[in-house]
Coordinates of C-alpha atoms in Angstrom, one line a residue:
X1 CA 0.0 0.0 0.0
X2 CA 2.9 2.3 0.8
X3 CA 4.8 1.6 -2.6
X4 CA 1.4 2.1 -4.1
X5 CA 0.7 5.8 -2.6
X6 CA 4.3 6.8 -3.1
X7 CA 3.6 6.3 -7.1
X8 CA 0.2 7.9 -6.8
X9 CA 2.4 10.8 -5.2
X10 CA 5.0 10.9 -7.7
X11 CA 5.3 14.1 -10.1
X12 CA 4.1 13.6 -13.8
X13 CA 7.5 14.2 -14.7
X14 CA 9.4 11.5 -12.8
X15 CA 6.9 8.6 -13.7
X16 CA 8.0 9.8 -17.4
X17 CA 11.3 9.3 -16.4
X18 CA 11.3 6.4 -14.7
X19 CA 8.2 4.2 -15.5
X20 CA 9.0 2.1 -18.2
X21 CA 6.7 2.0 -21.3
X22 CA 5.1 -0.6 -22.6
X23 CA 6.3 -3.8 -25.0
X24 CA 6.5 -2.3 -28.0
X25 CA 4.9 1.9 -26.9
X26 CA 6.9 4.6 -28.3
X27 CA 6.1 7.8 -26.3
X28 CA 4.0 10.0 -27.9
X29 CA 3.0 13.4 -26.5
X30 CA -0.7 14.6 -28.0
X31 CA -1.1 18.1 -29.0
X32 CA -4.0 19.7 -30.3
X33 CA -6.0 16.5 -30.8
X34 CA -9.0 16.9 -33.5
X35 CA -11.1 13.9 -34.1
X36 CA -11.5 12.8 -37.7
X37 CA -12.7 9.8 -39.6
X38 CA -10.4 6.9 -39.7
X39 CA -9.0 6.2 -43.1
X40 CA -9.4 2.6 -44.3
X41 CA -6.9 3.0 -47.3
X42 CA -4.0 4.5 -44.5
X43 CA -4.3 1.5 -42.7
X44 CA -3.9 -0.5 -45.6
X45 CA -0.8 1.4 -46.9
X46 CA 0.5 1.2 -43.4
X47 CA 0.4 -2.7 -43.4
X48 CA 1.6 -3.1 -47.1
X49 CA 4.5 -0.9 -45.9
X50 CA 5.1 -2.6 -42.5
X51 CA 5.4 -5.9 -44.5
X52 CA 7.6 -4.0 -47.2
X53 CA 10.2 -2.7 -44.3
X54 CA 10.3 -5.5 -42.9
X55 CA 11.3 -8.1 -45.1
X56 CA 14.7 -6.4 -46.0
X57 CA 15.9 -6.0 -42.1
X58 CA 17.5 -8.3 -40.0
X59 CA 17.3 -6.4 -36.7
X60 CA 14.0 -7.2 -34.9
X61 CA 14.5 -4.9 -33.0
X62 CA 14.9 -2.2 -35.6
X63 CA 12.3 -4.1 -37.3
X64 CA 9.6 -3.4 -34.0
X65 CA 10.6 0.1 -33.6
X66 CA 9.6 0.6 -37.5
X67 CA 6.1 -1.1 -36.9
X68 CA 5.2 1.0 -33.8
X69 CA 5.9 4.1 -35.6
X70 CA 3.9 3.3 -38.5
X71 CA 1.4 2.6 -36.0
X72 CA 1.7 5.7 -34.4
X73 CA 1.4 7.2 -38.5
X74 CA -1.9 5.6 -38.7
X75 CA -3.0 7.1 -35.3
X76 CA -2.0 10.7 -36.6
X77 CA -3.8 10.8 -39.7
X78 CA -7.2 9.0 -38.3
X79 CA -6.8 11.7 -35.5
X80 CA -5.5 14.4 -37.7
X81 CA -2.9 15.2 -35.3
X82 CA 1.1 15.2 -34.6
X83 CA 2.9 12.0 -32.6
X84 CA 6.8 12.2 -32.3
X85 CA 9.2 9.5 -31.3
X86 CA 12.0 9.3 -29.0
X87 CA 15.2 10.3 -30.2
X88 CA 16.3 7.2 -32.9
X89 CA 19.4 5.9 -34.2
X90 CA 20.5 6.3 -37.9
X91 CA 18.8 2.8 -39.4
X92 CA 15.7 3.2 -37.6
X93 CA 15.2 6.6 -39.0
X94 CA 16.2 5.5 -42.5
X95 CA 13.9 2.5 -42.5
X96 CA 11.0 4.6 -40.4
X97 CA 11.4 7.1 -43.4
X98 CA 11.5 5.0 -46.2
X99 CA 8.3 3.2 -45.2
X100 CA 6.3 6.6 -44.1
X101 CA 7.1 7.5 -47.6
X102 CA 4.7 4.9 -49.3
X103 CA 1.8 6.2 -46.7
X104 CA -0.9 8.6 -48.4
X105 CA -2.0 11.8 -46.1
X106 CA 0.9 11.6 -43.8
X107 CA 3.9 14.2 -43.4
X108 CA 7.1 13.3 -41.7
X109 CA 10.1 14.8 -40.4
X110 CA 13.0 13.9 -38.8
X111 CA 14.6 16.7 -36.3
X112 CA 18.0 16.4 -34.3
X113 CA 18.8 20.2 -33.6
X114 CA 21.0 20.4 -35.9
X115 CA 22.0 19.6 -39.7
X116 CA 24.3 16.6 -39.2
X117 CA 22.8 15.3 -36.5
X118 CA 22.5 11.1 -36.4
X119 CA 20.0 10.6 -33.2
X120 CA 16.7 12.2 -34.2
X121 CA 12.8 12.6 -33.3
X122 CA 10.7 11.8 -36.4
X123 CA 7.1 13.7 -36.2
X124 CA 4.4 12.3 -38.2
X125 CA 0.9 13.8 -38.6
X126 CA -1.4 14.6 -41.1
X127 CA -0.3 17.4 -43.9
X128 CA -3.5 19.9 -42.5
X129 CA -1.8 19.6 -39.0
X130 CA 1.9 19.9 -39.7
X131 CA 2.1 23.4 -41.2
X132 CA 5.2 24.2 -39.5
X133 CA 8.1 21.9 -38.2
X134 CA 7.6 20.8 -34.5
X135 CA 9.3 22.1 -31.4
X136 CA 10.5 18.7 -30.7
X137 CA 14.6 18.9 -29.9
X138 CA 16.0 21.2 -27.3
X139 CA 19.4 22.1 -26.5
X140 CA 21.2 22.3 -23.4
X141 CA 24.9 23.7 -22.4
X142 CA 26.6 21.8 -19.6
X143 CA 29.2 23.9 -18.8
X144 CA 32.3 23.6 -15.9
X145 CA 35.9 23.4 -15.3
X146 CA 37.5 20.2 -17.6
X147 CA 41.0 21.6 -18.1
X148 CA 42.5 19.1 -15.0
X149 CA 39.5 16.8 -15.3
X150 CA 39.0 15.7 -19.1
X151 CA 35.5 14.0 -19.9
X152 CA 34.8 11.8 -22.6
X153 CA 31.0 11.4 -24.2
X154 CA 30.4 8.7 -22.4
X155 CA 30.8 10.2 -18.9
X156 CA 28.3 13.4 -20.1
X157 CA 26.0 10.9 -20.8
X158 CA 26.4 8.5 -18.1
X159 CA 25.8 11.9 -16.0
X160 CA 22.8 12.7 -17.8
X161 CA 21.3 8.8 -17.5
X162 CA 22.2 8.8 -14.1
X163 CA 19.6 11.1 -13.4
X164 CA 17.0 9.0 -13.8
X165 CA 16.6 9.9 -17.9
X166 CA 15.9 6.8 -20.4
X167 CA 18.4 6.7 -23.4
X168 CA 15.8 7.2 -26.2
X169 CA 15.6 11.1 -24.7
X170 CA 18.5 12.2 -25.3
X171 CA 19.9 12.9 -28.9
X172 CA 23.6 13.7 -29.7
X173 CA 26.4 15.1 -27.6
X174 CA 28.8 17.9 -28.7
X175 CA 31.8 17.9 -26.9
X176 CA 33.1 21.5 -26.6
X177 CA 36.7 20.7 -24.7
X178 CA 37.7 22.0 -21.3
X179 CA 34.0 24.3 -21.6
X180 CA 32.1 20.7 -21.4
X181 CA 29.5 20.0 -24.0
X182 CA 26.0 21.0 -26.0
X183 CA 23.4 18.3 -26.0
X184 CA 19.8 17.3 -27.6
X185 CA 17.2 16.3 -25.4
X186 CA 13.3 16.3 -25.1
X187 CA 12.0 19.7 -24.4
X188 CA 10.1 18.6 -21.8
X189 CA 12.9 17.5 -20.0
X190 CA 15.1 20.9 -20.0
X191 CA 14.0 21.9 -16.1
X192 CA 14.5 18.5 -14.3
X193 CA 18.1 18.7 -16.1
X194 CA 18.8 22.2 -15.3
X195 CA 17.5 21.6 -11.6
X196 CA 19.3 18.0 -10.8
X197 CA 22.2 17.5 -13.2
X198 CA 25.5 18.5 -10.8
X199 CA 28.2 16.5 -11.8
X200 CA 30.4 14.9 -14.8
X201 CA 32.5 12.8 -13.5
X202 CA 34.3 14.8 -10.2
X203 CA 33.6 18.4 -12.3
X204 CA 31.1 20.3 -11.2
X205 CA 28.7 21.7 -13.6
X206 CA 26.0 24.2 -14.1
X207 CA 23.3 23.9 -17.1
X208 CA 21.3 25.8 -19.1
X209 CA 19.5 26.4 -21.9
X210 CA 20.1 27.3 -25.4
X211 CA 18.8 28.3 -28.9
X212 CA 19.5 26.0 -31.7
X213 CA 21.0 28.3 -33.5
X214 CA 23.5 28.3 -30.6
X215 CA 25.0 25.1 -31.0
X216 CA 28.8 24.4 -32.2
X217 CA 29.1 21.6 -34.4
X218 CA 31.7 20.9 -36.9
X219 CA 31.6 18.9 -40.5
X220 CA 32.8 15.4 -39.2
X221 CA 37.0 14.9 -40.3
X222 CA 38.0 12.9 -43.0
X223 CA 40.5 11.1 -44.9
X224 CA 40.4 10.4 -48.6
X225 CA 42.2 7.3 -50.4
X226 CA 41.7 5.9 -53.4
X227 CA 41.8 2.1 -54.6
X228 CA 41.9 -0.2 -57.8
X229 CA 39.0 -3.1 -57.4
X230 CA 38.1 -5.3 -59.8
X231 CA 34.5 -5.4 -58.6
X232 CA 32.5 -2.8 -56.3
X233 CA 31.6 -5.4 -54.1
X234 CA 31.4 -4.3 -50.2
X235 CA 33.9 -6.6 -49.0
X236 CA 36.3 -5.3 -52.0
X237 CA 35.9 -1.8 -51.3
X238 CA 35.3 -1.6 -47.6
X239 CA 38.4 -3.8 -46.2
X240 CA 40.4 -1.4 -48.5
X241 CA 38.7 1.4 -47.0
X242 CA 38.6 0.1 -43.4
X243 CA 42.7 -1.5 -43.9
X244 CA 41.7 -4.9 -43.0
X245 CA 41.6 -8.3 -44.8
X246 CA 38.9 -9.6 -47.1
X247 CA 39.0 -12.6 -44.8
X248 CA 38.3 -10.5 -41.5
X249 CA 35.5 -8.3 -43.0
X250 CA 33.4 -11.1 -44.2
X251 CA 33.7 -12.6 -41.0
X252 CA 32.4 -9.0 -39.5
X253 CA 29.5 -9.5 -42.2
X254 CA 28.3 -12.9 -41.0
X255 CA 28.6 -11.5 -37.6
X256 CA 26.2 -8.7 -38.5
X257 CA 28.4 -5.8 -38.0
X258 CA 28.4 -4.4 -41.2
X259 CA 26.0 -2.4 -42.3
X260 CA 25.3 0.2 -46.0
X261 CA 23.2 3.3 -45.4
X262 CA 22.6 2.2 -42.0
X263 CA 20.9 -1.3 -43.4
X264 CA 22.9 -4.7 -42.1
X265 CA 24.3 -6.7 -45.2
X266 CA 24.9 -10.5 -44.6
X267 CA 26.5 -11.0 -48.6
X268 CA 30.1 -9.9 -49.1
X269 CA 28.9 -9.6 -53.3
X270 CA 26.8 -6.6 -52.1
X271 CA 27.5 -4.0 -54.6
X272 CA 28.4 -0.7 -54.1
X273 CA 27.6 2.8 -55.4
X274 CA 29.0 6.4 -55.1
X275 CA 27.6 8.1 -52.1
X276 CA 26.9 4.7 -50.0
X277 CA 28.2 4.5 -46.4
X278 CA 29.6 1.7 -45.3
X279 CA 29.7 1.3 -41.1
X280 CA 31.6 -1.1 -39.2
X281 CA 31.2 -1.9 -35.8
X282 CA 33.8 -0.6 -33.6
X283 CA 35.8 0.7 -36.8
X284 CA 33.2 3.8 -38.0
X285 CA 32.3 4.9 -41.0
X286 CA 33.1 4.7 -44.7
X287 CA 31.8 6.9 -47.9
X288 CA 32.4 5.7 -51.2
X289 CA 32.7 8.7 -53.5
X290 CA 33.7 9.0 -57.2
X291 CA 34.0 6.0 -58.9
X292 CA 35.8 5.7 -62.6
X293 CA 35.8 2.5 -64.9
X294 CA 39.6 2.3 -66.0
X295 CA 40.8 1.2 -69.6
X296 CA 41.5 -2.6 -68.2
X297 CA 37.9 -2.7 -67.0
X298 CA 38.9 -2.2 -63.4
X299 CA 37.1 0.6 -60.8
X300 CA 39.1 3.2 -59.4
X301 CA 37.3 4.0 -56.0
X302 CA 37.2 7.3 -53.9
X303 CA 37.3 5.8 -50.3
X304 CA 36.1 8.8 -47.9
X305 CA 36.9 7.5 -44.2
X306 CA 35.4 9.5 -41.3
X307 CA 37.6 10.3 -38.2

């Protein structure tokens, strides 16, 4: 009875902290609800796309995510109202995206605070609701002392999760040095930050918020090379890119760890095109840019490698 009226007691804000959702919810806040009629021919685009997404993934979990936010689609444009996501990763946006894209009457777009930004909210609703781009990304400055006491992204983060925040609230982190470091959260989450987050690490911190238009971020570094392949293959091109053998990258593909434009490949004769990204777990990323047939019938490769 006790545990029970402490929960009843317990601020809107901390049960959305700490209570976890449901199997398979994605948090949605409502805004502006208007009733409308439900659209028979949405849902059946929804399901024809949920079926289309979902035969080319291997991640389930990925796989889930994509379902519930279709699902979340459908609700918006029955309702004639805006749902937004958490904060996802690069292949659930891509995937989410792609499927949104075969929907009729439904708008999407994908928001991280900033132009390059990989963790993002998507916001779905119907096109009569979504005249404007949602509020949906705030930025926060967590700023102290790191010149003797150096933190990586991982401590900011562990920081802000140690508050009591969930993962899937919190977008990217930009590391500003011995200042500390800008990061994307919910909005509605910017006060219980600002109020409780002391620490990183032993440095003590105060935080605030920010415009947008606030935030420093950089064009990620990186390092051109160029190779001579007899085929465009992603096990050609990528263990040149990545410096490894043909041997140990198609290992790292039955593993699952490889992944173009975000999408897992289990096939080392995957072929590859200019602008592709190539990811490797634990190794990063990989662009493939020009590409020119030579006179033996060979590809000379552009191999872009983020730092």
């Amino acid at each position: 009875m006790a545990a029970a009226a402490a929960l009843a007691l317990a601020s809107p804000l901390r049960r959305l902290l700490r209570a976890p959702h449901p199997r398979g919810a994605i948090s949605a806040p409502y805004y502006g609800i208007t009733r409308g009629r439900c659209s028979s021919a949405i849902a059946v685009a929804a399901a024809a796309a949920r079926n289309s997404a979902m035969k080319g993934s291997v991640d389930r979990n990925a796989a889930e995510e994509v379902r519930n936010i279709l699902d979340m689609a459908e609700r918006a444009s029955q309702l004639r109202d805006v749902f937004h996501t958490n904060f996802l990763t690069p292949p659930i946006i891509k995937e989410a995206m792609l499927a949104i894209e075969k929907l009729a009457d439904i708008k999407a777009v994908a928001q991280g605070g900033y132009p390059q930004a990989e963790r993002c909210r998507i916001s779905v609703g119907h096109p009569d609701s979504m005249t404007s781009n949602p509020d949906v990304v705030a930025a926060l400055s967590i700023s102290g002392n790191f010149r003797l006491e150096p933190c990586s992204h991982g401590d900011f983060l562990g920081a802000i999760l140690g508050t009591g925040i969930t993962r899937e609230k919190v977008g990217d982190i930009l590391l500003q040095g011995e200042r500390g470091a800008q990061v994307l959260v919910d909005p509605e989450l910017v006060d219980y930050l600002i109020s409780t987050l002391e620490k990183v690490g032993k440095v003590g911190v105060s935080c605030t918020q920010i415009p947008l238009l606030a935030l420093e971020y950089e064009p990620p570094r990186t390092k051109s090379s160029k190779t001579v392949e007899a085929s465009l293959r992603v096990d050609a091109l990528a263990s040149a890119g990545f410096k490894i053998s043909r041997t140990k990258l198609a290992s790292l593909i039955s593993a699952g760890d490889v992944r173009v434009n975000w999408t897992p490949v289990l096939k080392n004769g995957v072929t590859l095109k200019s602008g592709d990204i190539v990811s490797v777990s634990g190794m990063g990323r990989l662009k493939i840019g020009e590409i020119v047939t030579t006179r033996k019938g060979k590809y000379a490769v552009e191999l872009i490698r983020y730092l």
